[in-house]
Amino acid sequence: MHIEEKQLLDFILDSGMVSRSDIDAAKKLAKEKRSSVGKILVDQSKLSDDELRRMQAYVLGIPFVDLKNQKLDFEILSLIPEPIARNHNIVAFKKMADTLEVAMLDTEDLSAIDFVKKKTRLKILPRLTDNESMKSVLVQYQKSLKAEFGDIIQKEVGTIKALSDKVKGDADSEAGLKKLAEDIPVVRVVDTLLKHAIIQGASDIHIEPMENEVLVRYRIDGLLHDAMVLPKDAGPSITARIKVLSNLKLDEKRLPQDGRFKVAMNNEKVSFRVSMLPTYFGEKTVMRLLRESVSGFTLEVLGFHGKGLELIHEATKLATGMILTTGPTGSGKTTTLYT
């Protein structure tokens, strides 16, 4: 949704909130700084960010939403993974049967809108908001995640440490590792990590032992993001639990191993493809998430339109040749080929 700067400036001038001389001066400065006139007016305190956003919304013909001090439903908020929300300043705040209202700072960010549309398979209704509202909502991600996952993990990790100390002498044997992997606190921590990753829309989970801690990272939209840091003592127990789920050898720590398992959450089945790799500080775990319920893709849904779509159809009819698909992990290469 593009807004013509001339149309916006005419509206600002007609509102009487900024004089023509101030607008002319802002135009000159905006040209020098390669910025927008609206941003310059806000920087010079001629307009507040809230006032500018409301005017932009009026000119675009879309609602302006004030989300400051509003507690949003975490189930709706989490439809957009936190890293995407922060990087693109886009948050979900209202969901109907087949529509999702999203608040944005830049309605011209079509890549963000397209990502949310593909992820949720809902009709996206962009709304403008201001910086303070966006900050207020983004803080809720951490509060909600900490409330739902942080307390559970911290509590159970403490119990895991005590268990690890208890079976320390037997920790390298298969029987000792199996006992550790099937203990309730370990099961809860791993289940919580998997649930957290699914909610965040991760395509991969990396659990990496470091010198003094265990780093958990998620790959979202092709990029790795730090998710949480766990105590070093929790690493072997978590690794053992994942090995049990994947039917891997518990006492094999010097050779790579591959396996798989499935979990069901919110009526959705997710397959996990597991790789265990020995490293200097312990075994690193990499899990690829494959959502079995995702189906019904067409080339149009994947973003092919117009001339590009015609070229694809023409290429598939040729007797010889090659179609090359490239992109980062989780970008949809395999999905495109199967479609």
XYZ file of C-alpha atoms in Angstrom:
339
model
C 0.000 0.000 0.000
C 1.897 3.003 -1.322
C 1.260 6.532 -0.117
C 2.142 9.454 -2.396
C 4.231 11.980 -0.471
C 2.617 14.942 -2.268
C -0.836 13.722 -1.270
C 0.284 13.323 2.353
C 1.945 16.755 2.475
C -1.151 18.414 0.984
C -3.239 16.793 3.711
C -0.791 17.920 6.429
C -0.889 21.460 5.035
C -4.702 21.470 4.869
C -4.863 20.306 8.487
C -3.149 23.531 9.568
C -0.836 21.662 11.943
C 2.308 22.577 9.986
C 2.996 25.795 8.068
C 4.026 25.864 4.419
C 7.424 27.342 5.311
C 8.089 24.452 7.724
C 7.112 21.932 5.049
C 9.357 23.609 2.453
C 12.277 23.572 4.907
C 11.586 19.914 5.725
C 11.533 19.063 1.998
C 14.977 20.602 1.534
C 16.410 18.785 4.549
C 14.785 15.491 3.517
C 16.481 15.742 0.118
C 19.873 16.326 1.756
C 19.446 13.446 4.215
C 17.679 11.162 1.735
C 14.823 10.764 4.179
C 11.064 11.293 4.046
C 9.533 14.687 4.743
C 7.238 13.119 7.329
C 10.183 11.740 9.320
C 11.922 15.129 9.220
C 8.771 16.839 10.544
C 8.618 14.324 13.416
C 12.341 14.747 14.157
C 11.832 18.524 14.288
C 8.813 18.070 16.619
C 6.501 19.746 14.113
C 4.350 16.618 14.315
C 4.245 13.730 16.764
C 4.760 10.200 15.465
C 1.184 9.413 16.475
C -0.176 12.392 14.471
C 1.844 11.482 11.371
C 0.705 7.850 11.462
C -2.943 8.887 11.839
C -2.645 11.188 8.820
C -0.979 8.460 6.773
C -3.782 6.056 7.703
C -6.418 8.611 6.670
C -4.760 9.227 3.292
C -4.394 5.479 2.675
C -7.983 4.879 3.720
C -7.123 2.280 6.368
C -7.762 2.314 10.139
C -5.183 3.574 12.620
C -4.924 1.404 15.738
C -3.627 2.494 19.122
C -2.282 -0.591 20.914
C -0.549 1.154 23.803
C -1.242 -0.575 27.136
C -3.427 -3.206 25.445
C -2.968 -6.846 26.499
C -3.162 -9.003 23.382
C -4.123 -12.675 23.168
C -0.794 -14.548 22.979
C -2.311 -17.188 20.681
C -3.028 -14.456 18.113
C 0.205 -12.558 18.776
C 2.294 -15.710 18.213
C 0.860 -16.213 14.712
C 3.772 -13.987 13.673
C 7.146 -15.260 15.007
C 8.876 -12.748 17.271
C 11.999 -12.269 15.073
C 9.781 -11.454 12.068
C 7.648 -9.105 14.170
C 10.721 -7.237 15.441
C 12.578 -7.072 12.124
C 9.557 -5.910 10.130
C 7.560 -4.063 12.825
C 4.418 -6.083 12.191
C 2.178 -7.671 14.862
C -1.062 -9.648 14.752
C -3.741 -8.312 17.092
C -7.174 -9.474 15.891
C -8.311 -12.688 14.184
C -11.684 -13.492 12.685
C -12.779 -16.645 10.845
C -10.659 -16.126 7.731
C -9.019 -12.731 8.296
C -6.125 -11.468 10.393
C -5.639 -7.805 11.296
C -1.991 -6.784 11.573
C -0.582 -3.512 12.884
C 2.414 -2.112 11.002
C 4.689 0.905 10.866
C 5.207 0.514 7.123
C 2.320 -0.784 5.015
C 4.640 -0.873 1.986
C 6.527 -3.823 3.508
C 4.902 -6.309 1.142
C 7.402 -9.089 1.940
C 6.251 -9.112 5.586
C 2.579 -9.165 4.585
C 3.264 -11.973 2.105
C 5.139 -14.013 4.750
C 2.268 -13.723 7.255
C -0.292 -14.583 4.569
C 1.583 -17.752 3.596
C 2.196 -18.778 7.207
C -1.365 -18.248 8.469
C -3.255 -18.878 5.209
C -5.579 -16.035 6.174
C -6.567 -12.814 4.430
C -4.313 -10.088 5.862
C -5.804 -6.685 6.743
C -2.976 -4.142 7.305
C -3.503 -1.377 9.876
C -1.209 1.516 10.729
C 0.053 2.090 14.256
C 2.699 4.261 15.921
C 6.129 3.474 17.386
C 4.976 3.478 21.011
C 2.192 1.009 20.248
C 4.625 -1.268 18.419
C 7.090 -1.203 21.332
C 4.274 -1.932 23.779
C 3.199 -5.027 21.831
C 6.708 -6.365 21.141
C 7.424 -6.372 24.888
C 4.468 -8.744 25.309
C 6.274 -11.433 23.309
C 8.947 -11.776 25.980
C 6.466 -11.469 28.844
C 4.166 -14.107 27.356
C 6.956 -16.493 26.420
C 8.571 -16.128 29.833
C 5.231 -16.712 31.548
C 4.459 -19.790 29.448
C 7.893 -21.328 28.980
C 10.543 -19.579 31.072
C 9.243 -20.543 34.500
C 8.705 -24.173 33.461
C 12.169 -24.503 31.952
C 14.008 -22.796 34.813
C 12.191 -24.885 37.414
C 12.728 -28.189 35.627
C 16.346 -27.424 34.662
C 17.140 -27.039 38.362
C 15.667 -30.477 38.991
C 17.640 -31.905 36.050
C 20.906 -30.678 37.606
C 20.100 -32.514 40.829
C 19.254 -35.666 38.867
C 22.459 -35.406 36.826
C 24.503 -35.219 40.025
C 22.621 -38.206 41.416
C 23.376 -40.486 38.432
C 26.789 -38.988 37.678
C 28.662 -42.228 38.145
C 26.299 -44.044 35.797
C 25.837 -41.169 33.324
C 27.866 -42.745 30.514
C 26.084 -46.102 30.551
C 23.005 -46.731 28.417
C 20.921 -47.621 31.489
C 21.910 -44.421 33.301
C 21.222 -42.233 30.270
C 17.857 -43.901 29.654
C 16.848 -43.332 33.267
C 17.814 -39.668 32.922
C 15.991 -39.290 29.581
C 12.727 -40.718 30.912
C 12.633 -38.612 34.070
C 9.636 -36.255 34.183
C 11.596 -32.938 34.422
C 13.667 -33.834 31.330
C 10.532 -34.831 29.419
C 8.865 -31.524 30.341
C 11.842 -29.400 29.268
C 12.153 -31.103 25.866
C 8.382 -31.001 25.267
C 8.383 -27.301 26.155
C 11.295 -26.559 23.805
C 9.524 -28.337 20.937
C 6.240 -26.552 21.621
C 8.029 -23.201 21.819
C 9.711 -23.821 18.441
C 6.448 -24.829 16.763
C 4.670 -21.716 18.070
C 7.543 -19.510 16.868
C 7.239 -20.978 13.361
C 10.777 -22.403 13.346
C 11.947 -24.630 10.489
C 14.977 -25.901 12.449
C 16.107 -26.191 16.074
C 19.823 -26.078 16.938
C 20.884 -27.193 20.439
C 24.578 -26.383 20.752
C 26.767 -27.191 23.787
C 29.200 -24.363 24.524
C 31.998 -24.184 27.100
C 29.789 -22.978 29.981
C 26.214 -23.185 28.651
C 23.868 -24.714 26.094
C 22.648 -22.402 23.329
C 19.245 -23.045 21.737
C 18.639 -21.389 18.374
C 15.717 -21.447 15.931
C 15.831 -20.966 12.179
C 12.924 -18.733 11.182
C 12.404 -17.471 7.635
C 15.869 -18.759 6.679
C 17.795 -17.015 9.487
C 19.099 -18.421 12.787
C 17.924 -16.578 15.917
C 19.008 -17.123 19.528
C 16.026 -18.538 21.430
C 17.330 -19.267 24.920
C 20.409 -20.183 26.953
C 20.334 -23.201 29.286
C 22.786 -24.332 31.981
C 25.597 -26.617 30.810
C 24.333 -29.410 33.114
C 21.045 -29.635 31.188
C 22.730 -30.525 27.873
C 23.356 -34.290 28.284
C 19.842 -34.904 29.650
C 18.157 -33.031 26.789
C 20.333 -34.838 24.244
C 19.500 -38.206 25.825
C 15.767 -37.446 25.727
C 15.893 -36.536 22.028
C 17.855 -39.737 21.341
C 15.131 -41.791 23.048
C 12.436 -40.078 20.955
C 14.469 -40.685 17.772
C 15.424 -44.308 18.586
C 19.146 -43.509 18.546
C 21.925 -45.173 20.540
C 22.164 -43.465 23.899
C 25.771 -44.381 24.651
C 27.142 -43.481 21.192
C 28.749 -40.054 21.490
C 31.692 -40.227 19.095
C 29.876 -40.812 15.787
C 27.117 -38.816 14.026
C 23.597 -40.263 14.253
C 20.368 -39.535 12.363
C 16.787 -40.293 13.349
C 13.250 -38.961 13.361
C 10.108 -38.719 15.489
C 6.679 -37.081 15.441
C 4.693 -34.951 17.882
C 1.108 -33.701 17.818
C 0.160 -30.224 19.049
C -3.115 -28.345 18.595
C -4.416 -30.965 16.130
C -1.260 -30.531 14.032
C 1.279 -33.290 13.409
C 4.913 -32.225 13.143
C 7.753 -34.527 12.083
C 11.255 -33.909 13.434
C 14.276 -35.024 11.417
C 17.154 -35.316 13.890
C 20.931 -35.138 13.396
C 23.394 -35.659 16.260
C 26.955 -34.444 15.714
C 29.910 -34.846 18.127
C 31.658 -31.532 18.921
C 34.438 -30.433 21.280
C 32.020 -29.463 24.097
C 29.523 -32.299 23.580
C 26.917 -33.494 21.104
C 25.185 -30.880 18.970
C 21.572 -31.558 17.990
C 19.940 -30.209 14.830
C 16.235 -30.872 14.229
C 14.311 -30.051 11.055
C 10.582 -29.443 11.593
C 8.242 -30.745 8.878
C 4.581 -29.836 9.278
C 2.479 -32.665 7.862
C -0.756 -30.659 7.774
C 0.578 -28.118 5.263
C -0.983 -28.954 1.906
C -2.913 -27.562 -1.017
C -0.216 -25.234 -2.332
C -0.477 -23.840 -5.858
C 2.097 -21.803 -7.755
C -0.163 -18.767 -7.304
C -0.235 -19.266 -3.526
C 3.572 -19.498 -3.542
C 3.787 -16.076 -5.185
C 4.076 -16.796 -8.911
C 1.992 -14.392 -10.991
C 1.828 -12.867 -14.462
C 4.837 -13.346 -16.724
C 6.740 -15.381 -14.128
C 3.900 -17.907 -13.863
C 3.672 -18.165 -17.665
C 7.418 -18.853 -17.921
C 7.184 -21.644 -15.334
C 4.297 -23.323 -17.196
C 6.146 -23.016 -20.511
C 9.356 -24.439 -19.016
C 7.584 -27.509 -17.598
C 6.310 -28.392 -21.083
C 9.797 -28.480 -22.616
C 11.377 -31.855 -23.399
C 14.852 -30.753 -22.321
C 16.348 -28.204 -19.957
C 16.619 -27.553 -16.238
C 14.777 -25.440 -13.669
C 17.156 -24.277 -10.927
C 15.708 -23.374 -7.513
C 17.887 -21.569 -4.982
C 17.382 -19.998 -1.568
C 18.199 -20.304 2.149
C 17.037 -23.140 4.396
C 13.265 -23.142 4.805
C 12.625 -20.728 1.923
C 10.416 -23.195 0.028
C 12.688 -24.790 -2.593
C 11.349 -28.334 -2.117
C 7.764 -27.088 -1.747
C 8.082 -25.205 -5.049
C 9.422 -28.287 -6.861
C 6.677 -30.551 -5.507
C 3.987 -27.987 -6.372
